[in-house]
PDB file of C-alpha atoms in Angstrom:
ATOM      1  CA  UNK A   1      -1.653  10.378  18.330  1.00  0.00           C
ATOM      2  CA  UNK A   2      -4.052  11.463  20.998  1.00  0.00           C
ATOM      3  CA  UNK A   3      -7.227   9.616  21.904  1.00  0.00           C
ATOM      4  CA  UNK A   4      -9.378  12.477  20.638  1.00  0.00           C
ATOM      5  CA  UNK A   5      -7.591  12.640  17.298  1.00  0.00           C
ATOM      6  CA  UNK A   6      -7.849   8.889  16.870  1.00  0.00           C
ATOM      7  CA  UNK A   7     -11.579   9.090  17.536  1.00  0.00           C
ATOM      8  CA  UNK A   8     -11.883  11.750  14.863  1.00  0.00           C
ATOM      9  CA  UNK A   9     -10.044   9.462  12.491  1.00  0.00           C
ATOM     10  CA  UNK A  10     -12.461   6.622  13.237  1.00  0.00           C
ATOM     11  CA  UNK A  11     -15.537   8.764  12.772  1.00  0.00           C
ATOM     12  CA  UNK A  12     -14.385  10.124   9.455  1.00  0.00           C
ATOM     13  CA  UNK A  13     -15.701   7.140   7.539  1.00  0.00           C
ATOM     14  CA  UNK A  14     -17.746   7.351   4.378  1.00  0.00           C
ATOM     15  CA  UNK A  15     -21.337   6.449   3.739  1.00  0.00           C
ATOM     16  CA  UNK A  16     -22.343   4.445   0.687  1.00  0.00           C
ATOM     17  CA  UNK A  17     -22.969   7.652  -1.227  1.00  0.00           C
ATOM     18  CA  UNK A  18     -19.559   9.078  -0.522  1.00  0.00           C
ATOM     19  CA  UNK A  19     -20.423  11.585   2.208  1.00  0.00           C
ATOM     20  CA  UNK A  20     -17.943  12.526   4.920  1.00  0.00           C
ATOM     21  CA  UNK A  21     -19.705  11.746   8.176  1.00  0.00           C
ATOM     22  CA  UNK A  22     -17.476  13.785  10.482  1.00  0.00           C
ATOM     23  CA  UNK A  23     -16.322  17.360  10.074  1.00  0.00           C
ATOM     24  CA  UNK A  24     -14.117  17.667  13.128  1.00  0.00           C
ATOM     25  CA  UNK A  25     -10.645  18.746  12.130  1.00  0.00           C
ATOM     26  CA  UNK A  26      -7.978  16.374  13.456  1.00  0.00           C
ATOM     27  CA  UNK A  27      -5.096  17.581  15.574  1.00  0.00           C
ATOM     28  CA  UNK A  28      -2.192  15.415  14.472  1.00  0.00           C
ATOM     29  CA  UNK A  29      -0.044  15.132  11.371  1.00  0.00           C
ATOM     30  CA  UNK A  30      -1.359  11.835  10.003  1.00  0.00           C
ATOM     31  CA  UNK A  31      -5.029  12.628  10.620  1.00  0.00           C
ATOM     32  CA  UNK A  32      -4.663  16.073   9.060  1.00  0.00           C
ATOM     33  CA  UNK A  33      -3.251  14.509   5.910  1.00  0.00           C
ATOM     34  CA  UNK A  34      -6.067  11.963   5.769  1.00  0.00           C
ATOM     35  CA  UNK A  35      -8.624  14.689   6.423  1.00  0.00           C
ATOM     36  CA  UNK A  36      -7.220  16.889   3.624  1.00  0.00           C
ATOM     37  CA  UNK A  37      -7.173  13.891   1.282  1.00  0.00           C
ATOM     38  CA  UNK A  38     -10.845  13.215   2.008  1.00  0.00           C
ATOM     39  CA  UNK A  39     -11.777  16.832   1.404  1.00  0.00           C
ATOM     40  CA  UNK A  40      -9.817  17.049  -1.839  1.00  0.00           C
ATOM     41  CA  UNK A  41     -11.595  14.012  -3.242  1.00  0.00           C
ATOM     42  CA  UNK A  42     -14.885  14.273  -1.362  1.00  0.00           C
ATOM     43  CA  UNK A  43     -14.083  10.620  -0.658  1.00  0.00           C
ATOM     44  CA  UNK A  44     -14.521   9.791  -4.325  1.00  0.00           C
ATOM     45  CA  UNK A  45     -11.024   8.695  -5.336  1.00  0.00           C
ATOM     46  CA  UNK A  46     -10.740  10.019  -8.860  1.00  0.00           C
ATOM     47  CA  UNK A  47     -11.924  13.574  -8.472  1.00  0.00           C
ATOM     48  CA  UNK A  48     -15.621  13.348  -9.368  1.00  0.00           C
ATOM     49  CA  UNK A  49     -18.356  13.547  -6.789  1.00  0.00           C
ATOM     50  CA  UNK A  50     -21.202  11.086  -6.799  1.00  0.00           C
ATOM     51  CA  UNK A  51     -23.730  13.787  -7.775  1.00  0.00           C
ATOM     52  CA  UNK A  52     -21.734  14.708 -10.864  1.00  0.00           C
ATOM     53  CA  UNK A  53     -21.525  11.064 -11.863  1.00  0.00           C
ATOM     54  CA  UNK A  54     -25.252  10.536 -11.406  1.00  0.00           C
ATOM     55  CA  UNK A  55     -25.967  13.547 -13.622  1.00  0.00           C
ATOM     56  CA  UNK A  56     -23.519  12.267 -16.202  1.00  0.00           C
ATOM     57  CA  UNK A  57     -25.158   8.840 -16.234  1.00  0.00           C
ATOM     58  CA  UNK A  58     -28.622  10.348 -16.529  1.00  0.00           C
ATOM     59  CA  UNK A  59     -27.610  11.909 -19.844  1.00  0.00           C
ATOM     60  CA  UNK A  60     -27.291   8.388 -21.209  1.00  0.00           C
ATOM     61  CA  UNK A  61     -30.458   7.060 -19.614  1.00  0.00           C
ATOM     62  CA  UNK A  62     -28.585   5.087 -16.980  1.00  0.00           C
ATOM     63  CA  UNK A  63     -30.359   4.322 -13.739  1.00  0.00           C
ATOM     64  CA  UNK A  64     -27.592   2.705 -11.738  1.00  0.00           C
ATOM     65  CA  UNK A  65     -25.598   4.749  -9.260  1.00  0.00           C
ATOM     66  CA  UNK A  66     -21.815   4.504  -9.554  1.00  0.00           C
ATOM     67  CA  UNK A  67     -19.381   4.023  -6.728  1.00  0.00           C
ATOM     68  CA  UNK A  68     -16.252   4.979  -8.665  1.00  0.00           C
ATOM     69  CA  UNK A  69     -15.272   7.048 -11.673  1.00  0.00           C
ATOM     70  CA  UNK A  70     -16.330   4.440 -14.186  1.00  0.00           C
ATOM     71  CA  UNK A  71     -20.025   3.584 -14.597  1.00  0.00           C
ATOM     72  CA  UNK A  72     -18.938  -0.032 -14.428  1.00  0.00           C
ATOM     73  CA  UNK A  73     -15.884  -0.443 -12.188  1.00  0.00           C
ATOM     74  CA  UNK A  74     -14.545  -3.365 -14.142  1.00  0.00           C
ATOM     75  CA  UNK A  75     -14.395  -1.290 -17.316  1.00  0.00           C
ATOM     76  CA  UNK A  76     -11.794   0.869 -15.605  1.00  0.00           C
ATOM     77  CA  UNK A  77      -9.559  -2.123 -14.984  1.00  0.00           C
ATOM     78  CA  UNK A  78      -6.624  -3.023 -17.148  1.00  0.00           C
ATOM     79  CA  UNK A  79      -5.776  -6.701 -16.916  1.00  0.00           C
ATOM     80  CA  UNK A  80      -2.116  -7.083 -17.815  1.00  0.00           C
ATOM     81  CA  UNK A  81      -2.256 -10.481 -16.096  1.00  0.00           C
ATOM     82  CA  UNK A  82      -5.096 -12.579 -14.753  1.00  0.00           C
ATOM     83  CA  UNK A  83      -4.292 -11.684 -11.134  1.00  0.00           C
ATOM     84  CA  UNK A  84      -3.343  -8.016 -11.659  1.00  0.00           C
ATOM     85  CA  UNK A  85      -5.812  -5.152 -11.295  1.00  0.00           C
ATOM     86  CA  UNK A  86      -5.015  -1.587 -12.319  1.00  0.00           C
ATOM     87  CA  UNK A  87      -6.759   1.570 -13.487  1.00  0.00           C
ATOM     88  CA  UNK A  88      -6.834   2.422 -17.191  1.00  0.00           C
ATOM     89  CA  UNK A  89      -7.405   6.094 -16.468  1.00  0.00           C
ATOM     90  CA  UNK A  90      -4.220   6.229 -14.388  1.00  0.00           C
ATOM     91  CA  UNK A  91      -1.971   4.175 -16.683  1.00  0.00           C
ATOM     92  CA  UNK A  92       1.289   5.868 -17.755  1.00  0.00           C
ATOM     93  CA  UNK A  93       0.403   9.065 -15.897  1.00  0.00           C
ATOM     94  CA  UNK A  94       2.515  10.985 -13.395  1.00  0.00           C
ATOM     95  CA  UNK A  95       1.524  13.100 -10.377  1.00  0.00           C
ATOM     96  CA  UNK A  96      -1.734  11.190  -9.910  1.00  0.00           C
ATOM     97  CA  UNK A  97      -1.662  11.192  -6.085  1.00  0.00           C
ATOM     98  CA  UNK A  98      -1.255  14.221  -3.858  1.00  0.00           C
ATOM     99  CA  UNK A  99       0.642  12.184  -1.259  1.00  0.00           C
ATOM    100  CA  UNK A 100       0.781   8.715   0.284  1.00  0.00           C
ATOM    101  CA  UNK A 101      -2.301   9.341   2.410  1.00  0.00           C
ATOM    102  CA  UNK A 102      -4.397  10.138  -0.631  1.00  0.00           C
ATOM    103  CA  UNK A 103      -2.972   7.088  -2.395  1.00  0.00           C
ATOM    104  CA  UNK A 104      -4.015   4.912   0.551  1.00  0.00           C
ATOM    105  CA  UNK A 105      -7.450   6.493   0.526  1.00  0.00           C
ATOM    106  CA  UNK A 106      -7.906   5.713  -3.151  1.00  0.00           C
ATOM    107  CA  UNK A 107      -6.723   2.128  -2.758  1.00  0.00           C
ATOM    108  CA  UNK A 108      -8.932   1.555   0.294  1.00  0.00           C
ATOM    109  CA  UNK A 109     -12.080   2.665  -1.486  1.00  0.00           C
ATOM    110  CA  UNK A 110     -11.130   0.711  -4.588  1.00  0.00           C
ATOM    111  CA  UNK A 111     -10.799  -2.469  -2.535  1.00  0.00           C
ATOM    112  CA  UNK A 112     -13.859  -1.758  -0.423  1.00  0.00           C
ATOM    113  CA  UNK A 113     -16.275  -0.855  -3.190  1.00  0.00           C
ATOM    114  CA  UNK A 114     -15.216  -2.993  -6.111  1.00  0.00           C
ATOM    115  CA  UNK A 115     -12.669  -5.697  -5.455  1.00  0.00           C
ATOM    116  CA  UNK A 116     -12.787  -6.799  -1.830  1.00  0.00           C
ATOM    117  CA  UNK A 117     -14.232 -10.149  -2.863  1.00  0.00           C
ATOM    118  CA  UNK A 118     -11.483 -10.612  -5.446  1.00  0.00           C
ATOM    119  CA  UNK A 119      -8.850  -9.779  -2.854  1.00  0.00           C
ATOM    120  CA  UNK A 120     -10.364 -11.934  -0.152  1.00  0.00           C
ATOM    121  CA  UNK A 121     -11.616 -15.174  -1.677  1.00  0.00           C
ATOM    122  CA  UNK A 122     -13.608 -17.758   0.232  1.00  0.00           C
ATOM    123  CA  UNK A 123     -12.551 -21.157   1.464  1.00  0.00           C
ATOM    124  CA  UNK A 124     -15.415 -23.606   1.921  1.00  0.00           C
ATOM    125  CA  UNK A 125     -17.801 -20.685   1.748  1.00  0.00           C
ATOM    126  CA  UNK A 126     -16.027 -18.731   4.501  1.00  0.00           C
ATOM    127  CA  UNK A 127     -14.491 -15.396   3.515  1.00  0.00           C
ATOM    128  CA  UNK A 128     -10.884 -14.987   4.508  1.00  0.00           C
ATOM    129  CA  UNK A 129      -9.753 -12.725   7.283  1.00  0.00           C
ATOM    130  CA  UNK A 130      -7.115 -10.169   6.372  1.00  0.00           C
ATOM    131  CA  UNK A 131      -4.227  -8.361   8.004  1.00  0.00           C
ATOM    132  CA  UNK A 132      -2.532  -5.335   6.465  1.00  0.00           C
ATOM    133  CA  UNK A 133       1.270  -5.320   6.629  1.00  0.00           C
ATOM    134  CA  UNK A 134       2.982  -2.029   5.817  1.00  0.00           C
ATOM    135  CA  UNK A 135       6.547  -1.930   4.509  1.00  0.00           C
ATOM    136  CA  UNK A 136       8.490   1.035   5.962  1.00  0.00           C
ATOM    137  CA  UNK A 137       8.984   3.726   5.497  1.00  0.00           C
ATOM    138  CA  UNK A 138       6.872   4.950   2.601  1.00  0.00           C
ATOM    139  CA  UNK A 139       4.416   2.085   2.846  1.00  0.00           C
ATOM    140  CA  UNK A 140       3.366   2.898   6.412  1.00  0.00           C
ATOM    141  CA  UNK A 141       1.022   5.866   5.756  1.00  0.00           C
ATOM    142  CA  UNK A 142      -0.477   4.013   2.775  1.00  0.00           C
ATOM    143  CA  UNK A 143      -1.020   0.859   4.834  1.00  0.00           C
ATOM    144  CA  UNK A 144      -2.325   2.762   7.866  1.00  0.00           C
ATOM    145  CA  UNK A 145      -4.915   4.524   5.723  1.00  0.00           C
ATOM    146  CA  UNK A 146      -6.053   1.268   4.109  1.00  0.00           C
ATOM    147  CA  UNK A 147      -6.245  -0.552   7.453  1.00  0.00           C
ATOM    148  CA  UNK A 148      -8.155   2.307   9.064  1.00  0.00           C
ATOM    149  CA  UNK A 149     -10.662   2.691   6.241  1.00  0.00           C
ATOM    150  CA  UNK A 150     -11.284  -1.065   5.943  1.00  0.00           C
ATOM    151  CA  UNK A 151     -11.168  -1.702   9.719  1.00  0.00           C
ATOM    152  CA  UNK A 152      -8.410  -4.286   9.366  1.00  0.00           C
ATOM    153  CA  UNK A 153      -5.571  -4.958  11.808  1.00  0.00           C
ATOM    154  CA  UNK A 154      -2.232  -3.406  10.926  1.00  0.00           C
ATOM    155  CA  UNK A 155       1.271  -4.771  11.398  1.00  0.00           C
ATOM    156  CA  UNK A 156       4.649  -3.741  10.048  1.00  0.00           C
ATOM    157  CA  UNK A 157       6.871  -5.922   7.867  1.00  0.00           C
ATOM    158  CA  UNK A 158      10.292  -4.312   7.969  1.00  0.00           C
ATOM    159  CA  UNK A 159      12.211  -4.947   4.772  1.00  0.00           C
ATOM    160  CA  UNK A 160      14.936  -2.548   3.685  1.00  0.00           C
ATOM    161  CA  UNK A 161      16.936  -2.051   0.540  1.00  0.00           C
ATOM    162  CA  UNK A 162      20.679  -2.521   0.646  1.00  0.00           C
ATOM    163  CA  UNK A 163      21.537   0.899  -0.710  1.00  0.00           C
ATOM    164  CA  UNK A 164      24.290   1.894  -3.082  1.00  0.00           C
ATOM    165  CA  UNK A 165      26.947   4.111  -1.461  1.00  0.00           C
ATOM    166  CA  UNK A 166      26.198   6.963  -3.856  1.00  0.00           C
ATOM    167  CA  UNK A 167      22.409   6.690  -4.153  1.00  0.00           C
ATOM    168  CA  UNK A 168      19.881   6.562  -1.301  1.00  0.00           C
ATOM    169  CA  UNK A 169      17.038   5.449  -3.571  1.00  0.00           C
ATOM    170  CA  UNK A 170      18.593   2.590  -5.534  1.00  0.00           C
ATOM    171  CA  UNK A 171      19.269  -0.759  -3.912  1.00  0.00           C
ATOM    172  CA  UNK A 172      21.400  -3.743  -4.866  1.00  0.00           C
ATOM    173  CA  UNK A 173      19.559  -6.134  -2.575  1.00  0.00           C
ATOM    174  CA  UNK A 174      17.330  -6.268   0.486  1.00  0.00           C
ATOM    175  CA  UNK A 175      17.279  -7.389   4.126  1.00  0.00           C
ATOM    176  CA  UNK A 176      14.176  -8.665   5.924  1.00  0.00           C
ATOM    177  CA  UNK A 177      12.754  -8.775   9.438  1.00  0.00           C
ATOM    178  CA  UNK A 178      13.842 -12.429   9.533  1.00  0.00           C
ATOM    179  CA  UNK A 179      17.471 -11.381   8.889  1.00  0.00           C
ATOM    180  CA  UNK A 180      17.345 -12.809   5.382  1.00  0.00           C
ATOM    181  CA  UNK A 181      19.653 -11.139   2.864  1.00  0.00           C
ATOM    182  CA  UNK A 182      18.698 -11.214  -0.810  1.00  0.00           C
ATOM    183  CA  UNK A 183      21.127  -9.803  -3.385  1.00  0.00           C
ATOM    184  CA  UNK A 184      20.246  -8.594  -6.842  1.00  0.00           C
ATOM    185  CA  UNK A 185      22.976 -10.659  -8.449  1.00  0.00           C
ATOM    186  CA  UNK A 186      22.602  -9.401 -12.061  1.00  0.00           C
ATOM    187  CA  UNK A 187      22.768  -5.811 -10.827  1.00  0.00           C
ATOM    188  CA  UNK A 188      25.777  -6.517  -8.619  1.00  0.00           C
ATOM    189  CA  UNK A 189      27.806  -7.584 -11.635  1.00  0.00           C
ATOM    190  CA  UNK A 190      27.166  -4.232 -13.301  1.00  0.00           C
ATOM    191  CA  UNK A 191      28.155  -1.894 -10.448  1.00  0.00           C
ATOM    192  CA  UNK A 192      31.573  -3.272  -9.564  1.00  0.00           C
ATOM    193  CA  UNK A 193      31.510  -2.850  -5.778  1.00  0.00           C
ATOM    194  CA  UNK A 194      34.040  -4.748  -3.698  1.00  0.00           C
ATOM    195  CA  UNK A 195      32.954  -7.491  -1.319  1.00  0.00           C
ATOM    196  CA  UNK A 196      34.067  -5.337   1.601  1.00  0.00           C
ATOM    197  CA  UNK A 197      31.912  -2.434   0.466  1.00  0.00           C
ATOM    198  CA  UNK A 198      28.907  -4.684  -0.149  1.00  0.00           C
ATOM    199  CA  UNK A 199      29.326  -6.153   3.327  1.00  0.00           C
ATOM    200  CA  UNK A 200      29.332  -2.647   4.817  1.00  0.00           C
ATOM    201  CA  UNK A 201      26.176  -1.675   2.916  1.00  0.00           C
ATOM    202  CA  UNK A 202      24.474  -4.904   4.009  1.00  0.00           C
ATOM    203  CA  UNK A 203      25.380  -4.336   7.657  1.00  0.00           C
ATOM    204  CA  UNK A 204      23.953  -0.810   7.524  1.00  0.00           C
ATOM    205  CA  UNK A 205      20.696  -2.161   6.099  1.00  0.00           C
ATOM    206  CA  UNK A 206      20.545  -4.903   8.733  1.00  0.00           C
ATOM    207  CA  UNK A 207      21.078  -2.364  11.513  1.00  0.00           C
ATOM    208  CA  UNK A 208      18.209  -0.273  10.170  1.00  0.00           C
ATOM    209  CA  UNK A 209      15.936  -3.318   9.908  1.00  0.00           C
ATOM    210  CA  UNK A 210      16.676  -4.370  13.484  1.00  0.00           C
ATOM    211  CA  UNK A 211      16.122  -0.842  14.798  1.00  0.00           C
ATOM    212  CA  UNK A 212      12.821  -0.422  12.964  1.00  0.00           C
ATOM    213  CA  UNK A 213      11.582  -3.896  13.851  1.00  0.00           C
ATOM    214  CA  UNK A 214      12.133  -3.192  17.539  1.00  0.00           C
ATOM    215  CA  UNK A 215      10.571   0.276  17.356  1.00  0.00           C
ATOM    216  CA  UNK A 216       7.579  -0.693  15.226  1.00  0.00           C
ATOM    217  CA  UNK A 217       6.217  -3.654  17.124  1.00  0.00           C
ATOM    218  CA  UNK A 218       8.539  -6.562  16.489  1.00  0.00           C
ATOM    219  CA  UNK A 219       8.529  -9.312  13.894  1.00  0.00           C
ATOM    220  CA  UNK A 220       5.159  -9.586  12.120  1.00  0.00           C
ATOM    221  CA  UNK A 221       3.001 -12.597  12.869  1.00  0.00           C
ATOM    222  CA  UNK A 222       0.267 -14.543  11.129  1.00  0.00           C
ATOM    223  CA  UNK A 223      -2.644 -16.123  13.044  1.00  0.00           C
ATOM    224  CA  UNK A 224      -2.347 -19.848  13.673  1.00  0.00           C
ATOM    225  CA  UNK A 225      -4.919 -20.658  10.975  1.00  0.00           C
ATOM    226  CA  UNK A 226      -2.988 -18.796   8.313  1.00  0.00           C
ATOM    227  CA  UNK A 227      -4.931 -20.567   5.555  1.00  0.00           C
ATOM    228  CA  UNK A 228      -7.899 -18.396   6.512  1.00  0.00           C
ATOM    229  CA  UNK A 229      -5.921 -15.159   6.556  1.00  0.00           C
ATOM    230  CA  UNK A 230      -5.060 -12.987   3.581  1.00  0.00           C
ATOM    231  CA  UNK A 231      -1.752 -11.183   3.951  1.00  0.00           C
ATOM    232  CA  UNK A 232      -2.124  -7.714   2.403  1.00  0.00           C
ATOM    233  CA  UNK A 233       1.356  -6.330   1.735  1.00  0.00           C
ATOM    234  CA  UNK A 234       1.418  -2.576   1.176  1.00  0.00           C
ATOM    235  CA  UNK A 235       4.174  -0.261  -0.025  1.00  0.00           C
ATOM    236  CA  UNK A 236       4.161   3.165  -1.657  1.00  0.00           C
ATOM    237  CA  UNK A 237       5.288   1.770  -5.010  1.00  0.00           C
ATOM    238  CA  UNK A 238       7.151  -0.901  -6.942  1.00  0.00           C
ATOM    239  CA  UNK A 239      10.351   0.249  -8.634  1.00  0.00           C
ATOM    240  CA  UNK A 240      12.789  -2.669  -8.657  1.00  0.00           C
ATOM    241  CA  UNK A 241      10.398  -4.817  -6.628  1.00  0.00           C
ATOM    242  CA  UNK A 242      13.263  -6.250  -4.641  1.00  0.00           C
ATOM    243  CA  UNK A 243      11.934  -5.447  -1.166  1.00  0.00           C
ATOM    244  CA  UNK A 244       8.438  -6.647  -2.058  1.00  0.00           C
ATOM    245  CA  UNK A 245       9.844  -9.861  -3.517  1.00  0.00           C
ATOM    246  CA  UNK A 246      11.724 -10.577  -0.309  1.00  0.00           C
ATOM    247  CA  UNK A 247       8.664  -9.720   1.802  1.00  0.00           C
ATOM    248  CA  UNK A 248       6.532 -12.178  -0.172  1.00  0.00           C
ATOM    249  CA  UNK A 249       9.163 -14.897   0.140  1.00  0.00           C
ATOM    250  CA  UNK A 250       9.361 -14.386   3.898  1.00  0.00           C
ATOM    251  CA  UNK A 251       5.604 -14.599   4.372  1.00  0.00           C
ATOM    252  CA  UNK A 252       5.483 -17.758   2.253  1.00  0.00           C
ATOM    253  CA  UNK A 253       8.060 -19.268   4.609  1.00  0.00           C
ATOM    254  CA  UNK A 254       5.811 -18.265   7.510  1.00  0.00           C
ATOM    255  CA  UNK A 255       2.964 -20.233   5.957  1.00  0.00           C
ATOM    256  CA  UNK A 256       0.940 -17.539   4.187  1.00  0.00           C
ATOM    257  CA  UNK A 257      -1.142 -19.060   1.405  1.00  0.00           C
ATOM    258  CA  UNK A 258      -2.987 -15.933   0.259  1.00  0.00           C
ATOM    259  CA  UNK A 259      -0.807 -12.900  -0.402  1.00  0.00           C
ATOM    260  CA  UNK A 260      -2.344  -9.725  -1.809  1.00  0.00           C
ATOM    261  CA  UNK A 261       0.024  -6.949  -2.889  1.00  0.00           C
ATOM    262  CA  UNK A 262      -1.481  -3.453  -2.821  1.00  0.00           C
ATOM    263  CA  UNK A 263       0.534  -0.480  -4.115  1.00  0.00           C
ATOM    264  CA  UNK A 264      -0.407   2.908  -5.557  1.00  0.00           C
ATOM    265  CA  UNK A 265       2.110   2.815  -8.410  1.00  0.00           C
ATOM    266  CA  UNK A 266       4.473   0.396 -10.092  1.00  0.00           C
ATOM    267  CA  UNK A 267       6.674  -0.302 -13.072  1.00  0.00           C
ATOM    268  CA  UNK A 268       4.906  -2.420 -15.692  1.00  0.00           C
ATOM    269  CA  UNK A 269       7.609  -5.095 -15.833  1.00  0.00           C
ATOM    270  CA  UNK A 270       8.004  -5.240 -12.066  1.00  0.00           C
ATOM    271  CA  UNK A 271       4.260  -5.567 -11.468  1.00  0.00           C
ATOM    272  CA  UNK A 272       4.253  -8.565 -13.803  1.00  0.00           C
ATOM    273  CA  UNK A 273       7.202 -10.042 -11.916  1.00  0.00           C
ATOM    274  CA  UNK A 274       5.473  -9.614  -8.552  1.00  0.00           C
ATOM    275  CA  UNK A 275       2.263 -11.105  -9.962  1.00  0.00           C
ATOM    276  CA  UNK A 276       4.109 -14.381 -10.545  1.00  0.00           C
ATOM    277  CA  UNK A 277       4.770 -14.875  -6.838  1.00  0.00           C
ATOM    278  CA  UNK A 278       1.742 -13.123  -5.255  1.00  0.00           C
ATOM    279  CA  UNK A 279      -1.853 -14.307  -5.446  1.00  0.00           C
ATOM    280  CA  UNK A 280      -3.352 -10.920  -6.344  1.00  0.00           C
ATOM    281  CA  UNK A 281      -1.787  -7.545  -7.193  1.00  0.00           C
ATOM    282  CA  UNK A 282      -3.610  -4.209  -7.020  1.00  0.00           C
ATOM    283  CA  UNK A 283      -1.656  -1.352  -8.589  1.00  0.00           C
ATOM    284  CA  UNK A 284      -3.693   1.709  -9.540  1.00  0.00           C
ATOM    285  CA  UNK A 285      -0.996   3.518 -11.544  1.00  0.00           C
ATOM    286  CA  UNK A 286       1.076   1.223 -13.768  1.00  0.00           C
ATOM    287  CA  UNK A 287       3.694   3.008 -15.863  1.00  0.00           C
ATOM    288  CA  UNK A 288       5.809   1.857 -18.783  1.00  0.00           C
ATOM    289  CA  UNK A 289       8.836   4.125 -18.475  1.00  0.00           C
ATOM    290  CA  UNK A 290      12.496   3.510 -19.344  1.00  0.00           C
ATOM    291  CA  UNK A 291      13.500   5.100 -16.027  1.00  0.00           C
ATOM    292  CA  UNK A 292      10.783   4.466 -13.447  1.00  0.00           C
ATOM    293  CA  UNK A 293      10.629   6.432 -10.192  1.00  0.00           C
ATOM    294  CA  UNK A 294       7.993   5.888  -7.521  1.00  0.00           C
ATOM    295  CA  UNK A 295       8.200   9.587  -6.618  1.00  0.00           C
ATOM    296  CA  UNK A 296       6.898  10.590 -10.061  1.00  0.00           C
ATOM    297  CA  UNK A 297       3.414   9.339  -9.120  1.00  0.00           C
ATOM    298  CA  UNK A 298       3.120  11.860  -6.272  1.00  0.00           C
ATOM    299  CA  UNK A 299       2.699  15.623  -6.201  1.00  0.00           C
ATOM    300  CA  UNK A 300       4.001  15.810  -2.656  1.00  0.00           C
ATOM    301  CA  UNK A 301       6.931  13.436  -2.138  1.00  0.00           C
ATOM    302  CA  UNK A 302       9.186  13.333   0.906  1.00  0.00           C
ATOM    303  CA  UNK A 303      10.828  10.843   3.220  1.00  0.00           C
ATOM    304  CA  UNK A 304       8.641   9.662   6.076  1.00  0.00           C
ATOM    305  CA  UNK A 305      10.281  10.377   9.425  1.00  0.00           C
ATOM    306  CA  UNK A 306      10.900   7.291  11.517  1.00  0.00           C
ATOM    307  CA  UNK A 307       9.583   8.854  14.722  1.00  0.00           C
ATOM    308  CA  UNK A 308       6.266   9.629  13.015  1.00  0.00           C
ATOM    309  CA  UNK A 309       5.983   6.038  11.821  1.00  0.00           C
ATOM    310  CA  UNK A 310       6.546   4.799  15.367  1.00  0.00           C
ATOM    311  CA  UNK A 311       3.932   7.157  16.797  1.00  0.00           C
ATOM    312  CA  UNK A 312       1.379   6.247  14.150  1.00  0.00           C
ATOM    313  CA  UNK A 313       1.755   2.470  14.467  1.00  0.00           C
ATOM    314  CA  UNK A 314       1.724   2.505  18.259  1.00  0.00           C
ATOM    315  CA  UNK A 315      -1.323   4.743  18.400  1.00  0.00           C
ATOM    316  CA  UNK A 316      -3.350   2.703  15.928  1.00  0.00           C
ATOM    317  CA  UNK A 317      -2.471  -0.645  17.451  1.00  0.00           C
ATOM    318  CA  UNK A 318      -3.129   0.546  21.017  1.00  0.00           C
ATOM    319  CA  UNK A 319      -6.717   1.423  20.159  1.00  0.00           C
ATOM    320  CA  UNK A 320      -9.589  -0.826  19.130  1.00  0.00           C
ATOM    321  CA  UNK A 321     -10.028   1.000  15.851  1.00  0.00           C
ATOM    322  CA  UNK A 322     -10.617  -2.065  13.679  1.00  0.00           C
ATOM    323  CA  UNK A 323     -13.451  -3.689  15.625  1.00  0.00           C
TER     324      UNK A 323
END
């Protein structure tokens, strides 16, 4: 990412009334996607501009000015658990995000306008700091968008599924940046793979984790006073939840006391499972489906190329774009 394109990305922030403050077209892949996402939504995440909402409210004699689709943001929340926040108008729907960039845009504005205080509680009257940690590969563009919009530092937490030999989307376990291996024991009993084959699949996952960790900035860190730092873990969705579970466990071992999980979409049962081990979960699109697929939440779904992830992370972290 060039310096000029990064500057364009910084300047393309929103005012309180949802106006794009910079019209310069970016000249790199990530910035173009963010730019298109902003234009499609006019920065208002759920497809309605502020002017339309004000006119709609005026029909009912309302005088307040909304920041989101609902006249009262909390009315749009579905509370399936006390620490889980989701969007009623996105529940059980498919194709609700154009791509991961738009999903990150929506989540960033949701956190910024309505729930930042809920996500970042205070300790002795001091609001917590926060660091965004993206889980590759699909979680990187989502996390980068959130970190950029909220001016938060961004790191990468490399956790990878241990894939089945015949399916590149389904995992039977996960490997973390700390070399921890976590198997999905109940699932293992149902697939009948030999120990030798499982070992091979695990070694492939470990090789990928080591390669990505080296390329994407090393093992993630938490500031010394971790009790004053909220760890915001971001992925592009929760299907089995196995990689997110391992990520949470690893950050707990590192001393994190405030873990916030932020994902665009997730399976109902898995979101509830994650909520038991995280402090707060934000999942805009929760779906109750017998066969859940993260890809079903997106109109434009594709694998993120590793070289693009490397370029994006290095460019963002080499610039003072969060200060």
